[in-house]
PDB file of C-alpha atoms and ligand atoms in Angstrom:
ATOM      1  CA  MET A   1     -21.137 -11.947 -11.786  1.00 41.00           C
ATOM      2  CA  SER A   2     -22.193 -13.994  -8.748  1.00 49.00           C
ATOM      3  CA  ASP A   3     -20.055 -13.465  -5.690  1.00 57.00           C
ATOM      4  CA  GLU A   4     -19.463 -15.274  -2.426  1.00 57.00           C
ATOM      5  CA  ARG A   5     -22.497 -13.605  -0.844  1.00 58.00           C
ATOM      6  CA  GLU A   6     -24.703 -15.550  -3.251  1.00 59.00           C
ATOM      7  CA  LEU A   7     -22.758 -18.734  -2.538  1.00 54.00           C
ATOM      8  CA  ALA A   8     -23.456 -18.129   1.152  1.00 56.00           C
ATOM      9  CA  GLY A   9     -27.171 -17.823   0.396  1.00 61.00           C
ATOM     10  CA  ARG A  10     -27.194 -14.007   0.588  1.00 66.00           C
ATOM     11  CA  ALA A  11     -28.237 -11.636  -2.177  1.00 66.00           C
ATOM     12  CA  SER A  12     -25.359  -9.845  -3.921  1.00 67.00           C
ATOM     13  CA  THR A  13     -27.326  -6.622  -3.316  1.00 78.00           C
ATOM     14  CA  GLU A  14     -26.753  -7.113   0.423  1.00 91.00           C
ATOM     15  CA  PRO A  15     -23.982  -4.923   1.845  1.00 95.00           C
ATOM     16  CA  LEU A  16     -20.422  -6.273   1.645  1.00 98.00           C
ATOM     17  CA  ARG A  17     -19.397  -7.228   5.178  1.00 98.00           C
ATOM     18  CA  VAL A  18     -16.066  -5.606   6.057  1.00 98.00           C
ATOM     19  CA  GLY A  19     -13.680  -6.347   8.931  1.00 98.00           C
ATOM     20  CA  VAL A  20     -10.795  -4.036   9.831  1.00 98.00           C
ATOM     21  CA  LEU A  21      -7.463  -5.197  11.277  1.00 98.00           C
ATOM     22  CA  GLY A  22      -5.538  -2.511  13.127  1.00 98.00           C
ATOM     23  CA  ALA A  23      -8.911  -0.873  13.820  1.00 98.00           C
ATOM     24  CA  ARG A  24      -7.676   1.324  16.686  1.00 98.00           C
ATOM     25  CA  GLY A  25      -4.667   2.674  14.743  1.00 98.00           C
ATOM     26  CA  ARG A  26      -4.420   5.947  12.807  1.00 98.00           C
ATOM     27  CA  MET A  27      -5.470   4.403   9.487  1.00 98.00           C
ATOM     28  CA  GLY A  28      -7.743   1.745  10.982  1.00 98.00           C
ATOM     29  CA  THR A  29      -9.838   4.370  12.775  1.00 98.00           C
ATOM     30  CA  GLU A  30     -10.223   6.340   9.540  1.00 98.00           C
ATOM     31  CA  VAL A  31     -11.121   3.183   7.575  1.00 98.00           C
ATOM     32  CA  CYS A  32     -13.782   2.151  10.116  1.00 98.00           C
ATOM     33  CA  GLY A  33     -15.393   5.591   9.784  1.00 98.00           C
ATOM     34  CA  ALA A  34     -15.242   5.503   5.988  1.00 98.00           C
ATOM     35  CA  VAL A  35     -16.770   1.998   5.804  1.00 98.00           C
ATOM     36  CA  GLU A  36     -19.557   2.965   8.200  1.00 98.00           C
ATOM     37  CA  ALA A  37     -20.350   6.037   6.104  1.00 98.00           C
ATOM     38  CA  ALA A  38     -20.236   4.182   2.754  1.00 98.00           C
ATOM     39  CA  ASP A  39     -23.258   2.899   0.844  1.00 96.00           C
ATOM     40  CA  ASN A  40     -23.622  -0.864   0.634  1.00 97.00           C
ATOM     41  CA  LEU A  41     -20.724  -1.655   3.006  1.00 98.00           C
ATOM     42  CA  GLU A  42     -21.236  -2.903   6.548  1.00 98.00           C
ATOM     43  CA  LEU A  43     -18.556  -2.716   9.228  1.00 98.00           C
ATOM     44  CA  VAL A  44     -18.857  -6.099  10.984  1.00 98.00           C
ATOM     45  CA  ALA A  45     -15.566  -6.458  12.904  1.00 98.00           C
ATOM     46  CA  MET A  46     -12.970  -4.105  14.407  1.00 98.00           C
ATOM     47  CA  ILE A  47      -9.866  -6.084  15.390  1.00 98.00           C
ATOM     48  CA  ASP A  48      -6.718  -4.748  16.993  1.00 98.00           C
ATOM     49  CA  GLN A  49      -3.731  -5.993  18.997  1.00 96.00           C
ATOM     50  CA  GLY A  50      -4.788  -8.803  21.384  1.00 94.00           C
ATOM     51  CA  ASP A  51      -8.122  -9.562  19.665  1.00 97.00           C
ATOM     52  CA  GLN A  52      -8.846 -12.966  18.118  1.00 97.00           C
ATOM     53  CA  LEU A  53      -8.791 -13.189  14.312  1.00 98.00           C
ATOM     54  CA  SER A  54     -11.588 -15.751  14.578  1.00 98.00           C
ATOM     55  CA  ALA A  55     -13.943 -12.818  15.293  1.00 98.00           C
ATOM     56  CA  LEU A  56     -13.689 -12.053  11.549  1.00 98.00           C
ATOM     57  CA  VAL A  57     -15.196 -15.440  10.700  1.00 98.00           C
ATOM     58  CA  ASP A  58     -17.771 -15.181  13.499  1.00 98.00           C
ATOM     59  CA  ALA A  59     -18.831 -11.819  12.046  1.00 98.00           C
ATOM     60  CA  GLY A  60     -19.068 -13.265   8.507  1.00 98.00           C
ATOM     61  CA  ALA A  61     -16.600 -10.776   6.990  1.00 98.00           C
ATOM     62  CA  ASP A  62     -16.457 -10.905   3.175  1.00 98.00           C
ATOM     63  CA  VAL A  63     -13.481  -8.530   2.993  1.00 98.00           C
ATOM     64  CA  VAL A  64     -10.811  -7.661   5.564  1.00 98.00           C
ATOM     65  CA  VAL A  65      -8.805  -4.437   5.435  1.00 98.00           C
ATOM     66  CA  ASP A  66      -5.350  -4.625   7.057  1.00 98.00           C
ATOM     67  CA  PHE A  67      -3.552  -1.547   8.371  1.00 98.00           C
ATOM     68  CA  THR A  68      -1.373  -3.096  11.076  1.00 98.00           C
ATOM     69  CA  THR A  69       2.418  -3.389  11.098  1.00 98.00           C
ATOM     70  CA  PRO A  70       5.010  -4.806   8.688  1.00 97.00           C
ATOM     71  CA  ASP A  71       5.827  -7.444  11.355  1.00 96.00           C
ATOM     72  CA  THR A  72       2.292  -8.808  11.712  1.00 97.00           C
ATOM     73  CA  VAL A  73       0.632  -8.297   8.335  1.00 98.00           C
ATOM     74  CA  LEU A  74       1.858 -11.528   6.726  1.00 98.00           C
ATOM     75  CA  ASP A  75       0.424 -13.742   9.488  1.00 98.00           C
ATOM     76  CA  ASN A  76      -2.903 -11.899   9.222  1.00 98.00           C
ATOM     77  CA  LEU A  77      -2.914 -12.239   5.453  1.00 98.00           C
ATOM     78  CA  ARG A  78      -2.155 -15.943   5.486  1.00 98.00           C
ATOM     79  CA  TRP A  79      -4.900 -16.553   8.040  1.00 98.00           C
ATOM     80  CA  CYS A  80      -7.492 -14.621   6.011  1.00 98.00           C
ATOM     81  CA  ILE A  81      -6.532 -16.406   2.774  1.00 98.00           C
ATOM     82  CA  ASP A  82      -6.811 -19.783   4.529  1.00 98.00           C
ATOM     83  CA  GLN A  83     -10.322 -18.808   5.682  1.00 98.00           C
ATOM     84  CA  GLY A  84     -11.282 -17.778   2.119  1.00 98.00           C
ATOM     85  CA  ILE A  85     -11.669 -14.094   3.057  1.00 98.00           C
ATOM     86  CA  HIS A  86     -10.664 -11.402   0.528  1.00 98.00           C
ATOM     87  CA  VAL A  87      -8.090  -8.902   1.811  1.00 98.00           C
ATOM     88  CA  VAL A  88      -7.207  -5.297   1.093  1.00 98.00           C
ATOM     89  CA  VAL A  89      -3.733  -4.544   2.463  1.00 98.00           C
ATOM     90  CA  GLY A  90      -2.383  -1.059   3.112  1.00 98.00           C
ATOM     91  CA  THR A  91       0.304  -2.086   5.568  1.00 98.00           C
ATOM     92  CA  SER A  92       3.812  -1.375   4.294  1.00 97.00           C
ATOM     93  CA  GLY A  93       6.845  -3.673   4.111  1.00 94.00           C
ATOM     94  CA  PHE A  94       6.005  -5.695   0.987  1.00 95.00           C
ATOM     95  CA  THR A  95       9.215  -6.830  -0.715  1.00 93.00           C
ATOM     96  CA  ALA A  96       9.152  -8.832  -3.968  1.00 93.00           C
ATOM     97  CA  GLN A  97       9.856 -11.927  -1.855  1.00 96.00           C
ATOM     98  CA  ARG A  98       6.839 -11.267   0.401  1.00 97.00           C
ATOM     99  CA  LEU A  99       4.603 -10.746  -2.630  1.00 97.00           C
ATOM    100  CA  ASP A 100       5.783 -14.109  -4.026  1.00 98.00           C
ATOM    101  CA  GLN A 101       4.925 -15.722  -0.705  1.00 98.00           C
ATOM    102  CA  VAL A 102       1.374 -14.317  -0.945  1.00 98.00           C
ATOM    103  CA  ARG A 103       1.053 -15.595  -4.543  1.00 98.00           C
ATOM    104  CA  GLY A 104       2.058 -19.040  -3.261  1.00 98.00           C
ATOM    105  CA  TRP A 105      -0.682 -19.013  -0.575  1.00 98.00           C
ATOM    106  CA  LEU A 106      -3.234 -17.810  -3.125  1.00 98.00           C
ATOM    107  CA  SER A 107      -2.420 -20.665  -5.496  1.00 97.00           C
ATOM    108  CA  ASP A 108      -4.113 -22.976  -2.937  1.00 95.00           C
ATOM    109  CA  LYS A 109      -7.145 -20.630  -2.747  1.00 97.00           C
ATOM    110  CA  PRO A 110      -7.628 -19.391  -6.320  1.00 96.00           C
ATOM    111  CA  GLU A 111     -11.033 -17.848  -5.567  1.00 97.00           C
ATOM    112  CA  VAL A 112      -9.600 -15.403  -3.007  1.00 98.00           C
ATOM    113  CA  GLY A 113      -8.626 -11.853  -3.961  1.00 98.00           C
ATOM    114  CA  VAL A 114      -5.869  -9.805  -2.322  1.00 98.00           C
ATOM    115  CA  VAL A 115      -5.099  -6.176  -3.145  1.00 98.00           C
ATOM    116  CA  VAL A 116      -1.810  -4.834  -1.766  1.00 98.00           C
ATOM    117  CA  ALA A 117      -1.424  -1.099  -2.366  1.00 98.00           C
ATOM    118  CA  PRO A 118       1.672   0.836  -1.272  1.00 98.00           C
ATOM    119  CA  ASN A 119      -0.443   4.005  -1.313  1.00 98.00           C
ATOM    120  CA  PHE A 120      -4.229   4.460  -1.645  1.00 98.00           C
ATOM    121  CA  GLY A 121      -4.063   8.195  -2.427  1.00 98.00           C
ATOM    122  CA  ILE A 122      -5.056   8.927  -6.032  1.00 97.00           C
ATOM    123  CA  GLY A 123      -2.456  11.690  -6.168  1.00 98.00           C
ATOM    124  CA  ALA A 124       0.225   9.313  -4.933  1.00 98.00           C
ATOM    125  CA  VAL A 125      -0.728   6.701  -7.535  1.00 98.00           C
ATOM    126  CA  LEU A 126      -0.433   9.351 -10.256  1.00 98.00           C
ATOM    127  CA  MET A 127       2.862  10.611  -8.781  1.00 98.00           C
ATOM    128  CA  MET A 128       4.291   7.086  -9.112  1.00 98.00           C
ATOM    129  CA  GLN A 129       2.979   6.728 -12.665  1.00 98.00           C
ATOM    130  CA  PHE A 130       4.402  10.122 -13.675  1.00 98.00           C
ATOM    131  CA  ALA A 131       7.756   9.265 -12.086  1.00 98.00           C
ATOM    132  CA  ALA A 132       7.919   5.954 -13.964  1.00 98.00           C
ATOM    133  CA  ARG A 133       7.115   7.822 -17.205  1.00 98.00           C
ATOM    134  CA  ALA A 134       9.779  10.498 -16.621  1.00 98.00           C
ATOM    135  CA  ALA A 135      12.500   8.087 -15.513  1.00 98.00           C
ATOM    136  CA  ARG A 136      13.914   7.270 -18.959  1.00 98.00           C
ATOM    137  CA  TYR A 137      14.589  10.926 -19.817  1.00 98.00           C
ATOM    138  CA  PHE A 138      16.806  11.899 -16.855  1.00 98.00           C
ATOM    139  CA  GLU A 139      20.388  11.016 -15.965  1.00 98.00           C
ATOM    140  CA  SER A 140      19.870  11.535 -12.222  1.00 98.00           C
ATOM    141  CA  VAL A 141      17.063  10.650  -9.839  1.00 98.00           C
ATOM    142  CA  GLU A 142      16.628  10.714  -6.075  1.00 99.00           C
ATOM    143  CA  ILE A 143      13.539  10.267  -3.858  1.00 99.00           C
ATOM    144  CA  ILE A 144      12.830  12.260  -0.707  1.00 99.00           C
ATOM    145  CA  GLU A 145       9.958  10.908   1.401  1.00 98.00           C
ATOM    146  CA  GLN A 146       8.656  12.758   4.472  1.00 98.00           C
ATOM    147  CA  HIS A 147       6.408  11.284   7.175  1.00 98.00           C
ATOM    148  CA  HIS A 148       5.104  11.739  10.716  1.00 98.00           C
ATOM    149  CA  PRO A 149       7.605  10.545  13.363  1.00 98.00           C
ATOM    150  CA  LYS A 150       5.394   7.652  14.590  1.00 98.00           C
ATOM    151  CA  LYS A 151       6.043   5.743  11.365  1.00 98.00           C
ATOM    152  CA  LEU A 152       7.820   2.429  12.111  1.00 96.00           C
ATOM    153  CA  ASP A 153       9.484   1.724   8.764  1.00 96.00           C
ATOM    154  CA  ALA A 154      11.943   3.639   6.579  1.00 97.00           C
ATOM    155  CA  PRO A 155      12.002   4.189   3.717  1.00 98.00           C
ATOM    156  CA  SER A 156       8.241   4.184   3.179  1.00 98.00           C
ATOM    157  CA  GLY A 157       6.482   1.535   1.110  1.00 97.00           C
ATOM    158  CA  THR A 158       5.552   4.231  -1.393  1.00 98.00           C
ATOM    159  CA  ALA A 159       9.172   5.337  -1.801  1.00 98.00           C
ATOM    160  CA  THR A 160      10.371   1.753  -2.163  1.00 97.00           C
ATOM    161  CA  HIS A 161       7.711   1.014  -4.784  1.00 97.00           C
ATOM    162  CA  THR A 162       8.512   4.243  -6.653  1.00 98.00           C
ATOM    163  CA  ALA A 163      12.218   3.382  -6.655  1.00 98.00           C
ATOM    164  CA  ARG A 164      11.464  -0.067  -8.097  1.00 97.00           C
ATOM    165  CA  LEU A 165       9.311   1.431 -10.881  1.00 98.00           C
ATOM    166  CA  ILE A 166      12.013   3.987 -11.714  1.00 98.00           C
ATOM    167  CA  ALA A 167      14.770   1.354 -11.657  1.00 98.00           C
ATOM    168  CA  GLN A 168      12.766  -0.831 -14.043  1.00 98.00           C
ATOM    169  CA  ALA A 169      12.147   2.077 -16.462  1.00 98.00           C
ATOM    170  CA  ARG A 170      15.830   3.095 -16.338  1.00 98.00           C
ATOM    171  CA  ALA A 171      16.961  -0.467 -17.021  1.00 98.00           C
ATOM    172  CA  GLU A 172      14.552  -0.761 -19.977  1.00 98.00           C
ATOM    173  CA  ALA A 173      15.970   2.513 -21.357  1.00 98.00           C
ATOM    174  CA  GLY A 174      19.550   1.272 -20.943  1.00 98.00           C
ATOM    175  CA  LEU A 175      20.435   3.893 -18.313  1.00 98.00           C
ATOM    176  CA  GLY A 176      23.168   3.099 -15.793  1.00 96.00           C
ATOM    177  CA  ALA A 177      23.601   4.460 -12.294  1.00 97.00           C
ATOM    178  CA  SER A 178      22.916   8.138 -11.538  1.00 98.00           C
ATOM    179  CA  PRO A 179      26.253  10.018 -11.534  1.00 98.00           C
ATOM    180  CA  ASP A 180      27.716  10.488  -8.047  1.00 98.00           C
ATOM    181  CA  ALA A 181      31.343  11.280  -7.193  1.00 98.00           C
ATOM    182  CA  THR A 182      30.922  10.796  -3.427  1.00 98.00           C
ATOM    183  CA  THR A 183      33.923   8.996  -1.926  1.00 97.00           C
ATOM    184  CA  ASP A 184      33.837  10.488   1.559  1.00 97.00           C
ATOM    185  CA  GLU A 185      30.500   9.985   3.313  1.00 97.00           C
ATOM    186  CA  VAL A 186      29.077  10.128   6.814  1.00 97.00           C
ATOM    187  CA  PRO A 187      27.104   6.822   6.774  1.00 97.00           C
ATOM    188  CA  GLY A 188      23.552   7.481   5.605  1.00 96.00           C
ATOM    189  CA  ALA A 189      24.240  10.949   4.188  1.00 98.00           C
ATOM    190  CA  ARG A 190      23.444   9.762   0.661  1.00 98.00           C
ATOM    191  CA  GLY A 191      20.310   7.901   1.751  1.00 98.00           C
ATOM    192  CA  ALA A 192      19.348   4.272   1.228  1.00 98.00           C
ATOM    193  CA  ASP A 193      20.058   2.471  -2.041  1.00 98.00           C
ATOM    194  CA  VAL A 194      16.793   0.920  -3.284  1.00 97.00           C
ATOM    195  CA  ASP A 195      17.403  -0.875  -6.574  1.00 97.00           C
ATOM    196  CA  GLY A 196      20.100   1.712  -7.387  1.00 98.00           C
ATOM    197  CA  VAL A 197      17.907   4.732  -6.544  1.00 98.00           C
ATOM    198  CA  ARG A 198      18.883   6.900  -3.548  1.00 98.00           C
ATOM    199  CA  VAL A 199      15.966   7.322  -1.095  1.00 98.00           C
ATOM    200  CA  HIS A 200      16.042   9.858   1.762  1.00 98.00           C
ATOM    201  CA  ALA A 201      13.564   9.467   4.647  1.00 98.00           C
ATOM    202  CA  VAL A 202      12.594  12.533   6.717  1.00 98.00           C
ATOM    203  CA  ARG A 203      10.550  12.263   9.935  1.00 98.00           C
ATOM    204  CA  ALA A 204       9.002  15.336  11.582  1.00 98.00           C
ATOM    205  CA  THR A 205       6.037  16.223  13.762  1.00 98.00           C
ATOM    206  CA  GLY A 206       3.357  17.935  11.692  1.00 98.00           C
ATOM    207  CA  LEU A 207       3.944  15.842   8.586  1.00 98.00           C
ATOM    208  CA  VAL A 208       1.509  13.139   7.402  1.00 98.00           C
ATOM    209  CA  ALA A 209       2.806  11.529   4.160  1.00 98.00           C
ATOM    210  CA  HIS A 210       4.743  13.374   1.454  1.00 98.00           C
ATOM    211  CA  GLN A 211       7.124  12.462  -1.359  1.00 98.00           C
ATOM    212  CA  GLU A 212       9.272  14.233  -3.920  1.00 98.00           C
ATOM    213  CA  VAL A 213      10.923  12.549  -6.868  1.00 99.00           C
ATOM    214  CA  LEU A 214      13.764  14.731  -8.127  1.00 99.00           C
ATOM    215  CA  PHE A 215      15.015  14.126 -11.660  1.00 99.00           C
ATOM    216  CA  GLY A 216      17.999  15.900 -13.200  1.00 98.00           C
ATOM    217  CA  THR A 217      19.671  16.159 -16.556  1.00 98.00           C
ATOM    218  CA  THR A 218      21.865  18.765 -18.244  1.00 98.00           C
ATOM    219  CA  GLY A 219      20.533  22.246 -17.464  1.00 98.00           C
ATOM    220  CA  GLU A 220      17.198  21.221 -15.937  1.00 98.00           C
ATOM    221  CA  THR A 221      15.482  19.354 -13.131  1.00 98.00           C
ATOM    222  CA  LEU A 222      11.974  17.998 -12.779  1.00 98.00           C
ATOM    223  CA  THR A 223      10.370  17.605  -9.341  1.00 98.00           C
ATOM    224  CA  ILE A 224       7.236  15.508  -8.947  1.00 98.00           C
ATOM    225  CA  ARG A 225       5.692  16.012  -5.513  1.00 98.00           C
ATOM    226  CA  HIS A 226       2.709  14.553  -3.719  1.00 98.00           C
ATOM    227  CA  ASP A 227       1.334  15.517  -0.287  1.00 98.00           C
ATOM    228  CA  SER A 228      -1.236  13.749   1.861  1.00 98.00           C
ATOM    229  CA  PHE A 229      -2.169  16.322   4.514  1.00 98.00           C
ATOM    230  CA  ASP A 230      -4.963  14.184   5.953  1.00 98.00           C
ATOM    231  CA  ARG A 231      -5.568  10.425   6.126  1.00 98.00           C
ATOM    232  CA  ALA A 232      -8.973  11.081   4.537  1.00 98.00           C
ATOM    233  CA  SER A 233      -6.985  11.254   1.272  1.00 98.00           C
ATOM    234  CA  PHE A 234      -6.519   7.466   1.368  1.00 98.00           C
ATOM    235  CA  MET A 235     -10.190   6.569   1.864  1.00 98.00           C
ATOM    236  CA  PRO A 236     -11.573   6.728  -1.723  1.00 98.00           C
ATOM    237  CA  GLY A 237      -8.804   4.325  -2.773  1.00 98.00           C
ATOM    238  CA  VAL A 238      -9.441   1.994   0.172  1.00 98.00           C
ATOM    239  CA  LEU A 239     -13.187   1.881  -0.557  1.00 98.00           C
ATOM    240  CA  LEU A 240     -12.517   1.270  -4.270  1.00 98.00           C
ATOM    241  CA  ALA A 241     -10.281  -1.670  -3.351  1.00 98.00           C
ATOM    242  CA  VAL A 242     -12.839  -3.068  -0.874  1.00 98.00           C
ATOM    243  CA  ARG A 243     -15.580  -2.994  -3.516  1.00 98.00           C
ATOM    244  CA  SER A 244     -13.305  -4.417  -6.240  1.00 98.00           C
ATOM    245  CA  VAL A 245     -11.435  -7.200  -4.442  1.00 98.00           C
ATOM    246  CA  PRO A 246     -14.222  -9.844  -4.415  1.00 98.00           C
ATOM    247  CA  ASN A 247     -14.188  -9.742  -8.230  1.00 97.00           C
ATOM    248  CA  ARG A 248     -10.373  -9.849  -8.530  1.00 97.00           C
ATOM    249  CA  PRO A 249      -9.144 -13.328  -7.590  1.00 98.00           C
ATOM    250  CA  GLY A 250      -5.387 -13.597  -7.099  1.00 98.00           C
ATOM    251  CA  LEU A 251      -2.937 -10.861  -6.161  1.00 98.00           C
ATOM    252  CA  THR A 252      -3.287  -7.268  -7.371  1.00 98.00           C
ATOM    253  CA  VAL A 253      -0.396  -4.937  -6.518  1.00 97.00           C
ATOM    254  CA  GLY A 254      -1.173  -1.214  -6.564  1.00 97.00           C
ATOM    255  CA  LEU A 255      -4.376   0.654  -7.345  1.00 97.00           C
ATOM    256  CA  ASP A 256      -3.484   1.277 -11.005  1.00 96.00           C
ATOM    257  CA  ALA A 257      -5.427  -1.698 -12.401  1.00 95.00           C
ATOM    258  CA  LEU A 258      -8.496  -0.790 -10.324  1.00 96.00           C
ATOM    259  CA  LEU A 259      -8.501   2.832 -11.478  1.00 94.00           C
ATOM    260  CA  ASP A 260      -8.096   1.881 -15.127  1.00 81.00           C
TER     261      ASP A 260
HETATM  262  N1  NDP B   1      -1.158   2.048   1.755  1.00 66.05           N
HETATM  263  C1  NDP B   1      -1.470   3.256   2.243  1.00 66.05           C
HETATM  264  O1  NDP B   1      -2.063   4.115   1.543  1.00 66.05           O
HETATM  265  C2  NDP B   1      -1.099   3.595   3.640  1.00 66.05           C
HETATM  266  C3  NDP B   1      -0.379   2.689   4.365  1.00 66.05           C
HETATM  267  N2  NDP B   1      -0.072   2.943   5.667  1.00 66.05           N
HETATM  268  C4  NDP B   1       0.597   1.875   6.377  1.00 66.05           C
HETATM  269  O2  NDP B   1      -0.376   1.251   7.240  1.00 66.05           O
HETATM  270  C5  NDP B   1       0.276   0.727   8.402  1.00 66.05           C
HETATM  271  C6  NDP B   1      -0.422   1.263   9.648  1.00 66.05           C
HETATM  272  O3  NDP B   1      -0.206   2.651   9.739  1.00 66.05           O
HETATM  273  P1  NDP B   1      -0.835   3.487  10.940  1.00 66.05           P
HETATM  274  O4  NDP B   1      -2.311   3.314  10.976  1.00 66.05           O
HETATM  275  O5  NDP B   1      -0.270   4.853  10.834  1.00 66.05           O
HETATM  276  O6  NDP B   1      -0.183   2.735  12.198  1.00 66.05           O
HETATM  277  P2  NDP B   1      -0.750   2.622  13.699  1.00 66.05           P
HETATM  278  O7  NDP B   1       0.407   2.201  14.535  1.00 66.05           O
HETATM  279  O8  NDP B   1      -1.496   3.854  14.055  1.00 66.05           O
HETATM  280  O9  NDP B   1      -1.817   1.443  13.598  1.00 66.05           O
HETATM  281  C7  NDP B   1      -1.510   0.084  13.570  1.00 66.05           C
HETATM  282  C8  NDP B   1      -2.514  -0.617  14.465  1.00 66.05           C
HETATM  283  O10 NDP B   1      -2.396  -2.018  14.308  1.00 66.05           O
HETATM  284  C9  NDP B   1      -2.416  -2.607  15.611  1.00 66.05           C
HETATM  285  N3  NDP B   1      -1.817  -3.930  15.552  1.00 66.05           N
HETATM  286  C10 NDP B   1      -0.521  -4.296  15.690  1.00 66.05           C
HETATM  287  N4  NDP B   1      -0.400  -5.622  15.546  1.00 66.05           N
HETATM  288  C11 NDP B   1      -1.653  -6.103  15.315  1.00 66.05           C
HETATM  289  C12 NDP B   1      -2.179  -7.408  15.094  1.00 66.05           C
HETATM  290  N5  NDP B   1      -1.383  -8.487  15.076  1.00 66.05           N
HETATM  291  N6  NDP B   1      -3.512  -7.540  14.897  1.00 66.05           N
HETATM  292  C13 NDP B   1      -4.311  -6.479  14.903  1.00 66.05           C
HETATM  293  N7  NDP B   1      -3.877  -5.209  15.122  1.00 66.05           N
HETATM  294  C14 NDP B   1      -2.561  -5.040  15.324  1.00 66.05           C
HETATM  295  C15 NDP B   1      -1.660  -1.611  16.460  1.00 66.05           C
HETATM  296  O11 NDP B   1      -1.874  -1.836  17.845  1.00 66.05           O
HETATM  297  P3  NDP B   1      -0.710  -1.380  18.902  1.00 66.05           P
HETATM  298  O12 NDP B   1      -0.494   0.087  18.672  1.00 66.05           O
HETATM  299  O13 NDP B   1      -1.315  -1.714  20.220  1.00 66.05           O
HETATM  300  O14 NDP B   1       0.511  -2.188  18.554  1.00 66.05           O
HETATM  301  C16 NDP B   1      -2.282  -0.311  15.965  1.00 66.05           C
HETATM  302  O15 NDP B   1      -3.512  -0.046  16.603  1.00 66.05           O
HETATM  303  C17 NDP B   1       1.747   1.104   8.261  1.00 66.05           C
HETATM  304  O16 NDP B   1       2.456   0.029   7.703  1.00 66.05           O
HETATM  305  C18 NDP B   1       1.726   2.273   7.289  1.00 66.05           C
HETATM  306  O17 NDP B   1       2.908   2.423   6.589  1.00 66.05           O
HETATM  307  C19 NDP B   1      -0.431   4.107   6.270  1.00 66.05           C
HETATM  308  C20 NDP B   1      -1.119   5.065   5.580  1.00 66.05           C
HETATM  309  C21 NDP B   1      -1.512   4.889   4.196  1.00 66.05           C
HETATM  310  O1  LIG B   2       2.934   5.217   7.548  1.00 66.05           O
HETATM  311  C1  LIG B   2       2.312   6.045   6.845  1.00 66.05           C
HETATM  312  O2  LIG B   2       1.790   7.052   7.318  1.00 66.05           O
HETATM  313  C2  LIG B   2       2.209   5.798   5.406  1.00 66.05           C
HETATM  314  N1  LIG B   2       2.624   4.656   4.943  1.00 66.05           N
HETATM  315  C3  LIG B   2       2.605   4.241   3.586  1.00 66.05           C
HETATM  316  C4  LIG B   2       4.028   4.049   3.078  1.00 66.05           C
HETATM  317  O3  LIG B   2       4.858   3.493   3.821  1.00 66.05           O
HETATM  318  O4  LIG B   2       4.294   4.414   1.937  1.00 66.05           O
HETATM  319  C5  LIG B   2       1.758   5.124   2.707  1.00 66.05           C
HETATM  320  C6  LIG B   2       1.824   6.582   3.053  1.00 66.05           C
HETATM  321  O5  LIG B   2       3.073   7.066   2.690  1.00 66.05           O
HETATM  322  C7  LIG B   2       1.556   6.800   4.539  1.00 66.05           C
END
């Protein structure tokens, strides 16, 4: 398949030119290193707070990777789509409404691809798939996510996405709410309600990114747990998305379709 490099008069065997937004952050730093070390990818722009987005165009970026903040990611995304640049988004905070907004922008630029992934770790993707599969068989379910204390948002994007998948599977199976007799509660003690699933967010120094999904039914529980101990765990998924996005016009949510 021809890609935009050929349209720009470059051979499709030339390296994909990658720009990184949030390049000085924890994930951005890791992504810059991974892109530099990868075959057939070229790191052409490292943009952080205070830098001009126009540097991405000046550098001829084919694909931009965004690991910034939930507050700024939408403006970045809209700008990149308007410029016709494909985007891989790891930044959290994507509600169904935000995803619809992105679909709307893409309808004016049907050739542009955007991949938004709540979690690029292969183990985390499988954890979410396994949780969705288990959901119909258990009366009770709660999610406990654990992260480093510098994280800005709670609950995590991964936990929110997992809760949505579980809620959908429970609804399809005709399950109601998880049983819970609580009438007397210190606010927050039972966690956040995400689509009817209780989500508990833990923050502690030493943690990176961890999640347990706890299912219960009569006489048994099932715990599905994933741990990212190092941000290197996200890099194979990020690189897969970077390589795939030019051939995936429109919005792709999650890594599942790319892995399959
Ligand atoms: N999908 C996934 O697999 C993963 C997703 N994440 C998500 O990625 C996001 C980033 O996480 P993390 O790297 O830990 O956060 P950091 O705070 O370490 O990095 C964010 C970086 O973005 C910069 N920044 C803020 N606003 C802008 C802007 N408008 N333009 C360019 N750069 C900007 C920040 O600068 P400054 O500090 O000066 O504000 C900072 O350097 C979070 O939403 C997190 O949840 C994290 C890990 C994995
Ligand atoms: O902020 C983080 O660190 C992470 N953010 C993502 C999320 O909100 O789910 C992915 C992973 O959990 C790490």
